[in-house]
PDB file of C-alpha atoms in Angstrom:
ATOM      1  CA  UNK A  25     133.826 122.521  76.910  1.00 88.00           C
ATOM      2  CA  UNK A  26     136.393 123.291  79.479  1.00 90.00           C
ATOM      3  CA  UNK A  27     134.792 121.243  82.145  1.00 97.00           C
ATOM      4  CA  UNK A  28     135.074 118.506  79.986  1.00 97.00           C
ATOM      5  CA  UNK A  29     138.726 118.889  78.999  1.00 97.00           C
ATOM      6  CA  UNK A  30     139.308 119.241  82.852  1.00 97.00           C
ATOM      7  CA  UNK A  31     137.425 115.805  83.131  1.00 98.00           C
ATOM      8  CA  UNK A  32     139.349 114.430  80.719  1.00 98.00           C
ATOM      9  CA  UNK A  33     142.889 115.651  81.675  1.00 97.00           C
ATOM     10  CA  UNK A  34     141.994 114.307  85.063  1.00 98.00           C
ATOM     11  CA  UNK A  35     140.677 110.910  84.001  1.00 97.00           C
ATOM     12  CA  UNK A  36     143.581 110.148  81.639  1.00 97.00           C
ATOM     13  CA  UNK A  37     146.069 110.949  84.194  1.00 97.00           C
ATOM     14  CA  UNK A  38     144.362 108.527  86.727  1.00 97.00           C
ATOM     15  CA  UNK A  39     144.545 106.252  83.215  1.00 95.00           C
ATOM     16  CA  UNK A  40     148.546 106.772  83.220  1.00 96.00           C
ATOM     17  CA  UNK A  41     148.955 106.023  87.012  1.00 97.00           C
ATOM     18  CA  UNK A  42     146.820 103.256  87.171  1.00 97.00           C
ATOM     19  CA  UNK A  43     148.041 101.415  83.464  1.00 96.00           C
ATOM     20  CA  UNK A  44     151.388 102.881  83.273  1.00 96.00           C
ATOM     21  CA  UNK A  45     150.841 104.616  79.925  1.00 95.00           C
ATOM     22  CA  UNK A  46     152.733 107.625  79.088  1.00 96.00           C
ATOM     23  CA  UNK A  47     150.800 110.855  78.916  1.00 96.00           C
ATOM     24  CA  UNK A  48     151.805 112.464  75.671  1.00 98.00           C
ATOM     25  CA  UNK A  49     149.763 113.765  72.978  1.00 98.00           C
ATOM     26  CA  UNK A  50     150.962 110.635  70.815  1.00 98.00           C
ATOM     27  CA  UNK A  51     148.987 108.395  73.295  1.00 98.00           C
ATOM     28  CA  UNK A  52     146.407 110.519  73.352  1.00 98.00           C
ATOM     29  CA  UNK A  53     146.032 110.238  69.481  1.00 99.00           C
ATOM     30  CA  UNK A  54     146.665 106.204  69.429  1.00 98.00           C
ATOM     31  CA  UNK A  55     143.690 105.970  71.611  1.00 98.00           C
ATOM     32  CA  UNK A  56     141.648 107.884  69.822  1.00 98.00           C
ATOM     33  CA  UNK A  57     142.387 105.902  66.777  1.00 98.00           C
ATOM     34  CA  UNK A  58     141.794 102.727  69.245  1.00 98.00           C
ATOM     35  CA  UNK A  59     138.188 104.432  69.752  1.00 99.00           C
ATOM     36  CA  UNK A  60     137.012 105.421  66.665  1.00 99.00           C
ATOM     37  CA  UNK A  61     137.150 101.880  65.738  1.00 98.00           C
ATOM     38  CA  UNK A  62     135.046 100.903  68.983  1.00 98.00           C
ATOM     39  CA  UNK A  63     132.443 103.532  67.948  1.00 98.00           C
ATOM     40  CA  UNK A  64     132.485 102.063  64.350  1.00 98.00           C
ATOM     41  CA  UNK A  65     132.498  98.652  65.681  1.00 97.00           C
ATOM     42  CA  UNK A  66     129.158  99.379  68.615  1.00 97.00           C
ATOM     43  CA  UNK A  67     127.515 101.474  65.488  1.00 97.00           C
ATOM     44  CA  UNK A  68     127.819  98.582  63.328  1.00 96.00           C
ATOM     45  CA  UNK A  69     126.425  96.091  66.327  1.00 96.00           C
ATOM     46  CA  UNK A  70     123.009  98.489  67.070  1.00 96.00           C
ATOM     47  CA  UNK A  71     122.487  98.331  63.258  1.00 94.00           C
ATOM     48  CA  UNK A  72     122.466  94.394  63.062  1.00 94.00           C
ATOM     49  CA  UNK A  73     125.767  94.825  60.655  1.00 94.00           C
ATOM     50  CA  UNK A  74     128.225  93.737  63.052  1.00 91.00           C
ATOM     51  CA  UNK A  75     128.808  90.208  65.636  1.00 90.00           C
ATOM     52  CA  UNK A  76     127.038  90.638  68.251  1.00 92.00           C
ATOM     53  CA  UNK A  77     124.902  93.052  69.697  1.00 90.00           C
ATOM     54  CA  UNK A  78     125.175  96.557  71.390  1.00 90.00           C
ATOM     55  CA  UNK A  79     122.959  98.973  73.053  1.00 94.00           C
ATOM     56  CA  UNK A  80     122.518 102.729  72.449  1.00 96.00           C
ATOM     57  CA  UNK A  81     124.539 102.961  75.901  1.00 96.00           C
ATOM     58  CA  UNK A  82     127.155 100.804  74.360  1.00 96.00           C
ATOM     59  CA  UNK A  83     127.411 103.787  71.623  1.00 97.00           C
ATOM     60  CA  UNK A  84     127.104 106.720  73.793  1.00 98.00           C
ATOM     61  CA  UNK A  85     130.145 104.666  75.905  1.00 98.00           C
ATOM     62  CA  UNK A  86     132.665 104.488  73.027  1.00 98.00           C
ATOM     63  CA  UNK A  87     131.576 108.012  72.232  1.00 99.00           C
ATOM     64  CA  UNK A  88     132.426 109.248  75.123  1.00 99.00           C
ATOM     65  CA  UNK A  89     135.455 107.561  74.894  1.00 98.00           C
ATOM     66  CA  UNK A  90     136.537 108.909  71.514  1.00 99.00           C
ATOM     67  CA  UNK A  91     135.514 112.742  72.778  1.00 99.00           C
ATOM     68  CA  UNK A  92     137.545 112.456  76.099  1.00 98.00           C
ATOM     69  CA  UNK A  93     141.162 111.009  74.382  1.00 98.00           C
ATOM     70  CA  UNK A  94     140.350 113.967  71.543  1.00 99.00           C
ATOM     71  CA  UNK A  95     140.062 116.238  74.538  1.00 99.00           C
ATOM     72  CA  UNK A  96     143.231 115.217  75.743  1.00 98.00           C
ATOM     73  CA  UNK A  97     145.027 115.122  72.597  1.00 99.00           C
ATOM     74  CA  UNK A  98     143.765 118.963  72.044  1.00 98.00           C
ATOM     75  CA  UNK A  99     145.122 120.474  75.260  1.00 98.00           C
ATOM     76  CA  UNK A 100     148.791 118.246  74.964  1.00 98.00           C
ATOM     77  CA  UNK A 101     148.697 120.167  71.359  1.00 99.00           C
ATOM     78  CA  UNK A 102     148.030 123.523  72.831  1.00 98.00           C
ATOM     79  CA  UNK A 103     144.915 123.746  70.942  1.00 98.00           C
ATOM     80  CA  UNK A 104     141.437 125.374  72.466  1.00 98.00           C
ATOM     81  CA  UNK A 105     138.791 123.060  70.825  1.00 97.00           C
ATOM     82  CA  UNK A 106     136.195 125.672  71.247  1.00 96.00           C
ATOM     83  CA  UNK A 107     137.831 128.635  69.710  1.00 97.00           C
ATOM     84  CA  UNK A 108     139.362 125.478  66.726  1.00 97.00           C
ATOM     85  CA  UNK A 109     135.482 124.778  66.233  1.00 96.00           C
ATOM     86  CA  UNK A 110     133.978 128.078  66.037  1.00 95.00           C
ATOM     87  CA  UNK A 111     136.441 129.432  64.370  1.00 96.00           C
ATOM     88  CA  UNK A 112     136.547 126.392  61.442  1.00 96.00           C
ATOM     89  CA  UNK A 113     133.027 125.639  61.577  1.00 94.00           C
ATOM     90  CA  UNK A 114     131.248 129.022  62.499  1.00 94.00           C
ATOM     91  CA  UNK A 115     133.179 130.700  59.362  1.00 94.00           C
ATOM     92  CA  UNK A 116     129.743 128.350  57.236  1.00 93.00           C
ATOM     93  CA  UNK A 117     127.523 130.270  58.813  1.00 92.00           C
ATOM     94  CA  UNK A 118     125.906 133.245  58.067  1.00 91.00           C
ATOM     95  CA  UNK A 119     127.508 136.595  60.152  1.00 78.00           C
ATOM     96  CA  UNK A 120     124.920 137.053  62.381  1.00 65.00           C
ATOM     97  CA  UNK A 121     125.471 133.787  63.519  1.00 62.00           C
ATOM     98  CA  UNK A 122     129.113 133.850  64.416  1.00 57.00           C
ATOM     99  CA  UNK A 123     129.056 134.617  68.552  1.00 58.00           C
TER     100      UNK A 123
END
């Protein structure tokens, strides 16, 4: 996961040269907001519920988009999303489990 919060620290400051936009974790968390509702909206397009139509690509886009402003958001927090997952999610499983 840390190659991909490196890819998406880079990106999004490339983003904030290019666009002007201010590299805080507030940005960060308005775009994610911003993407979530393009995933909903390319979901609801591949299922026939939305106008239009999308592509599994057109998902796995918006997706991507969503994961790399979280990414960003995490490490202008301070917070390792790794350790925040295992440590959150991997406390449901059973202790053999927890590496």
């Amino acid at each position: 996961m840390a190659d991909l919060s490196a890819l998406s620290i880079k990106v999004a400051a490339i983003y904030s040269e290019r666009f002007g936009a201010p590299q805080t974790a507030e940005f960060a968390l308005l775009k994610m907001t911003e993407e979530l509702g393009e995933v909903a909206g390319a979901h609801l397009r591949l299922n026939g519920q939305g106008r239009g139509t999308a592509e599994l690509g057109d998902l796995a886009d918006e997706i991507a988009d969503l994961l790399g402003f979280l990414l960003v958001f995490a490490a202008r927090t301070g917070v390792d999303p790794a350790a925040a997952l295992t440590r959150k999610w991997g406390a449901h499983l059973p202790d053999p489990q927890r590496d």
